[in-house]
Amino acid sequence: MSYLKLTDTTGQQVAESSGAALRFGRDPDASVVVRGEAARVASVRHAELRFEQGAWFLADLSSKNGTFLNGKRVSTPTAVKQGDVIRLGESGPEYSVATIAAHLEATLAEHPGLTQRAYGVTLLATTSGKRFEARGTRIRLGRGRECEVQPVEANDTIVSRVHAELTVGAGGGLVVRDAESKNGTYLNGERMTKPMPVRLGDKSHAGPGRACAARRGNGNRSAQGSAATTSGSVTWSENCDRNDRRRARESS
């Protein structure tokens, strides 16, 4: 029963895990970050859900106002079950344990006969020269530790925890989609409202006028012919201007 999904009082998913600990608090690097009025009673490191000995346990992390499970204050790590309600402090935010399962069900293939392609991307932070590399059929970009690519610091206020995703589309090509980020994802200057294919020389921004990524590269069939890998390079910068676009075209 290693998979757990957490929702807020409206039923909106706020976090999920297949075994990794989920931490609550005002720490911007927490799995569930508490903001706004609710943050007034929450500690920086308030509580944690951890998977131990085949079960999920809720533990208070020496918070100032305590952690409550179904209305009772937690003094020691306590096992949780589906339907339980977690509250940070007596008047703080509440979260529901929506699902506890052995594992996530496999995704149903819409096109069973189509071989899914794995992509490899490289991102270069132009301000620091730092490179980020990731490979797979799902590559998450954002400031959270769960992301395959973290191009900004954990305390960044523009880029969301999971801001955007690069995935494999139905046709086998690379697709970028916004992951319900706060400030939106832009492709070639237009705010995205649906998943869009990524083409040579495209520019993607995390928020208006903020970090941008330009992908270049092409797909190459593997020797076995069972999968394909795209090697590309993505440049990450603070702003996308005409010179950025010119350099992307020249290096494509």
mmCIF file of N, CA, C and O in Angstrom, residues 7-50:
data_model
loop_
_atom_site.group_PDB
_atom_site.id
_atom_site.type_symbol
_atom_site.label_atom_id
_atom_site.label_comp_id
_atom_site.label_asym_id
_atom_site.label_seq_id
_atom_site.Cartn_x
_atom_site.Cartn_y
_atom_site.Cartn_z
ATOM 1 N N THR A 7 -5.600 15.337 -0.910
ATOM 2 C CA THR A 7 -6.389 16.409 -1.506
ATOM 3 C C THR A 7 -6.700 17.473 -0.455
ATOM 4 O O THR A 7 -6.571 17.232 0.748
ATOM 5 N N ASP A 8 -7.122 18.657 -0.937
ATOM 6 C CA ASP A 8 -7.549 19.695 0.002
ATOM 7 C C ASP A 8 -9.049 19.565 0.246
ATOM 8 O O ASP A 8 -9.682 18.593 -0.189
ATOM 9 N N THR A 9 -9.652 20.520 0.933
ATOM 10 C CA THR A 9 -11.065 20.421 1.301
ATOM 11 C C THR A 9 -11.996 20.519 0.097
ATOM 12 O O THR A 9 -13.158 20.135 0.188
ATOM 13 N N THR A 10 -11.497 21.006 -1.035
ATOM 14 C CA THR A 10 -12.318 21.095 -2.249
ATOM 15 C C THR A 10 -12.200 19.853 -3.107
ATOM 16 O O THR A 10 -12.864 19.746 -4.141
ATOM 17 N N GLY A 11 -11.333 18.933 -2.702
ATOM 18 C CA GLY A 11 -11.119 17.727 -3.493
ATOM 19 C C GLY A 11 -10.006 17.843 -4.508
ATOM 20 O O GLY A 11 -9.726 16.900 -5.256
ATOM 21 N N GLN A 12 -9.327 19.000 -4.534
ATOM 22 C CA GLN A 12 -8.220 19.218 -5.461
ATOM 23 C C GLN A 12 -6.975 18.501 -4.964
ATOM 24 O O GLN A 12 -6.604 18.613 -3.801
ATOM 25 N N GLN A 13 -6.336 17.747 -5.843
ATOM 26 C CA GLN A 13 -5.124 17.037 -5.444
ATOM 27 C C GLN A 13 -4.017 18.030 -5.122
ATOM 28 O O GLN A 13 -3.766 18.971 -5.866
ATOM 29 N N VAL A 14 -3.338 17.816 -3.987
ATOM 30 C CA VAL A 14 -2.234 18.688 -3.600
ATOM 31 C C VAL A 14 -0.893 17.951 -3.588
ATOM 32 O O VAL A 14 0.159 18.581 -3.692
ATOM 33 N N ALA A 15 -0.926 16.628 -3.458
ATOM 34 C CA ALA A 15 0.324 15.872 -3.453
ATOM 35 C C ALA A 15 0.009 14.395 -3.617
ATOM 36 O O ALA A 15 -1.090 13.927 -3.322
ATOM 37 N N GLU A 16 1.002 13.658 -4.096
ATOM 38 C CA GLU A 16 0.913 12.212 -4.185
ATOM 39 C C GLU A 16 2.299 11.633 -4.038
ATOM 40 O O GLU A 16 3.303 12.307 -4.272
ATOM 41 N N SER A 17 2.374 10.387 -3.616
ATOM 42 C CA SER A 17 3.669 9.755 -3.419
ATOM 43 C C SER A 17 3.526 8.253 -3.568
ATOM 44 O O SER A 17 2.501 7.665 -3.225
ATOM 45 N N SER A 18 4.578 7.635 -4.069
ATOM 46 C CA SER A 18 4.640 6.177 -4.168
ATOM 47 C C SER A 18 5.625 5.618 -3.148
ATOM 48 O O SER A 18 6.210 4.548 -3.361
ATOM 49 N N GLY A 19 5.829 6.330 -2.068
ATOM 50 C CA GLY A 19 6.700 5.848 -1.003
ATOM 51 C C GLY A 19 7.583 6.914 -0.396
ATOM 52 O O GLY A 19 8.011 6.786 0.754
ATOM 53 N N ALA A 20 7.863 7.975 -1.164
ATOM 54 C CA ALA A 20 8.692 9.058 -0.632
ATOM 55 C C ALA A 20 7.886 9.876 0.367
ATOM 56 O O ALA A 20 6.670 10.034 0.237
ATOM 57 N N ALA A 21 8.562 10.396 1.394
ATOM 58 C CA ALA A 21 7.891 11.171 2.438
ATOM 59 C C ALA A 21 7.271 12.443 1.861
ATOM 60 O O ALA A 21 7.814 13.054 0.942
ATOM 61 N N LEU A 22 6.125 12.837 2.417
ATOM 62 C CA LEU A 22 5.448 14.079 2.057
ATOM 63 C C LEU A 22 5.501 15.008 3.261
ATOM 64 O O LEU A 22 4.994 14.671 4.330
ATOM 65 N N ARG A 23 6.118 16.174 3.083
ATOM 66 C CA ARG A 23 6.294 17.100 4.198
ATOM 67 C C ARG A 23 5.386 18.318 4.032
ATOM 68 O O ARG A 23 5.235 18.854 2.938
ATOM 69 N N PHE A 24 4.791 18.758 5.137
ATOM 70 C CA PHE A 24 3.918 19.930 5.175
ATOM 71 C C PHE A 24 4.643 21.085 5.863
ATOM 72 O O PHE A 24 5.385 20.873 6.826
ATOM 73 N N GLY A 25 4.401 22.315 5.410
ATOM 74 C CA GLY A 25 4.958 23.464 6.100
ATOM 75 C C GLY A 25 5.122 24.673 5.210
ATOM 76 O O GLY A 25 4.751 24.655 4.035
ATOM 77 N N ARG A 26 5.682 25.733 5.785
ATOM 78 C CA ARG A 26 5.916 26.969 5.024
ATOM 79 C C ARG A 26 7.206 26.925 4.228
ATOM 80 O O ARG A 26 7.475 27.826 3.428
ATOM 81 N N ASP A 27 8.015 25.912 4.435
ATOM 82 C CA ASP A 27 9.245 25.751 3.674
ATOM 83 C C ASP A 27 8.897 25.620 2.193
ATOM 84 O O ASP A 27 8.101 24.759 1.817
ATOM 85 N N PRO A 28 9.431 26.501 1.332
ATOM 86 C CA PRO A 28 9.089 26.432 -0.100
ATOM 87 C C PRO A 28 9.491 25.121 -0.745
ATOM 88 O O PRO A 28 9.037 24.804 -1.841
ATOM 89 N N ASP A 29 10.332 24.349 -0.081
ATOM 90 C CA ASP A 29 10.751 23.069 -0.636
ATOM 91 C C ASP A 29 9.912 21.914 -0.091
ATOM 92 O O ASP A 29 10.188 20.756 -0.380
ATOM 93 N N ALA A 30 8.880 22.225 0.706
ATOM 94 C CA ALA A 30 8.010 21.177 1.256
ATOM 95 C C ALA A 30 7.158 20.564 0.154
ATOM 96 O O ALA A 30 6.922 21.171 -0.895
ATOM 97 N N SER A 31 6.703 19.340 0.382
ATOM 98 C CA SER A 31 5.821 18.692 -0.589
ATOM 99 C C SER A 31 4.481 19.410 -0.666
ATOM 100 O O SER A 31 3.889 19.540 -1.739
ATOM 101 N N VAL A 32 3.963 19.855 0.491
ATOM 102 C CA VAL A 32 2.724 20.630 0.562
ATOM 103 C C VAL A 32 3.081 21.969 1.205
ATOM 104 O O VAL A 32 3.279 22.057 2.418
ATOM 105 N N VAL A 33 3.197 22.998 0.392
ATOM 106 C CA VAL A 33 3.596 24.324 0.880
ATOM 107 C C VAL A 33 2.361 25.088 1.334
ATOM 108 O O VAL A 33 1.387 25.219 0.591
ATOM 109 N N VAL A 34 2.390 25.593 2.567
ATOM 110 C CA VAL A 34 1.272 26.341 3.131
ATOM 111 C C VAL A 34 1.527 27.833 2.925
ATOM 112 O O VAL A 34 2.575 28.350 3.319
ATOM 113 N N ARG A 35 0.558 28.516 2.311
ATOM 114 C CA ARG A 35 0.702 29.944 2.020
ATOM 115 C C ARG A 35 -0.530 30.705 2.498
ATOM 116 O O ARG A 35 -1.523 30.121 2.894
ATOM 117 N N GLY A 36 -0.452 32.023 2.414
ATOM 118 C CA GLY A 36 -1.589 32.873 2.735
ATOM 119 C C GLY A 36 -1.928 32.890 4.215
ATOM 120 O O GLY A 36 -1.069 32.703 5.078
ATOM 121 N N GLU A 37 -3.200 33.119 4.514
ATOM 122 C CA GLU A 37 -3.656 33.199 5.903
ATOM 123 C C GLU A 37 -3.386 31.909 6.661
ATOM 124 O O GLU A 37 -3.077 31.919 7.850
ATOM 125 N N ALA A 38 -3.508 30.777 5.954
ATOM 126 C CA ALA A 38 -3.303 29.482 6.599
ATOM 127 C C ALA A 38 -1.881 29.329 7.119
ATOM 128 O O ALA A 38 -1.624 28.588 8.075
ATOM 129 N N ALA A 39 -0.939 30.047 6.509
ATOM 130 C CA ALA A 39 0.468 29.915 6.896
ATOM 131 C C ALA A 39 0.758 30.512 8.272
ATOM 132 O O ALA A 39 1.807 30.231 8.857
ATOM 133 N N ARG A 40 -0.165 31.304 8.814
ATOM 134 C CA ARG A 40 0.093 31.971 10.093
ATOM 135 C C ARG A 40 0.201 30.984 11.248
ATOM 136 O O ARG A 40 0.858 31.256 12.246
ATOM 137 N N VAL A 41 -0.461 29.830 11.139
ATOM 138 C CA VAL A 41 -0.411 28.853 12.229
ATOM 139 C C VAL A 41 0.477 27.659 11.880
ATOM 140 O O VAL A 41 0.649 26.757 12.695
ATOM 141 N N ALA A 42 1.026 27.658 10.675
ATOM 142 C CA ALA A 42 1.861 26.531 10.239
ATOM 143 C C ALA A 42 3.334 26.837 10.472
ATOM 144 O O ALA A 42 3.794 27.956 10.248
ATOM 145 N N SER A 43 4.066 25.851 10.911
ATOM 146 C CA SER A 43 5.511 25.992 11.085
ATOM 147 C C SER A 43 6.219 25.782 9.751
ATOM 148 O O SER A 43 5.628 25.295 8.781
ATOM 149 N N VAL A 44 7.487 26.163 9.714
ATOM 150 C CA VAL A 44 8.270 25.978 8.491
ATOM 151 C C VAL A 44 8.324 24.494 8.133
ATOM 152 O O VAL A 44 8.088 24.091 6.998
ATOM 153 N N ARG A 45 8.668 23.668 9.108
ATOM 154 C CA ARG A 45 8.616 22.213 8.969
ATOM 155 C C ARG A 45 7.576 21.724 9.976
ATOM 156 O O ARG A 45 7.878 21.547 11.147
ATOM 157 N N HIS A 46 6.360 21.512 9.492
ATOM 158 C CA HIS A 46 5.253 21.275 10.415
ATOM 159 C C HIS A 46 4.982 19.792 10.677
ATOM 160 O O HIS A 46 4.940 19.350 11.831
ATOM 161 N N ALA A 47 4.775 19.026 9.626
ATOM 162 C CA ALA A 47 4.424 17.610 9.783
ATOM 163 C C ALA A 47 4.914 16.826 8.570
ATOM 164 O O ALA A 47 5.352 17.406 7.573
ATOM 165 N N GLU A 48 4.795 15.502 8.684
ATOM 166 C CA GLU A 48 5.297 14.649 7.610
ATOM 167 C C GLU A 48 4.488 13.356 7.546
ATOM 168 O O GLU A 48 4.137 12.767 8.572
ATOM 169 N N LEU A 49 4.191 12.939 6.322
ATOM 170 C CA LEU A 49 3.636 11.616 6.074
ATOM 171 C C LEU A 49 4.769 10.746 5.574
ATOM 172 O O LEU A 49 5.440 11.092 4.598
ATOM 173 N N ARG A 50 5.017 9.621 6.231
ATOM 174 C CA ARG A 50 6.119 8.735 5.840
ATOM 175 C C ARG A 50 5.636 7.304 5.735
ATOM 176 O O ARG A 50 4.738 6.877 6.465
#
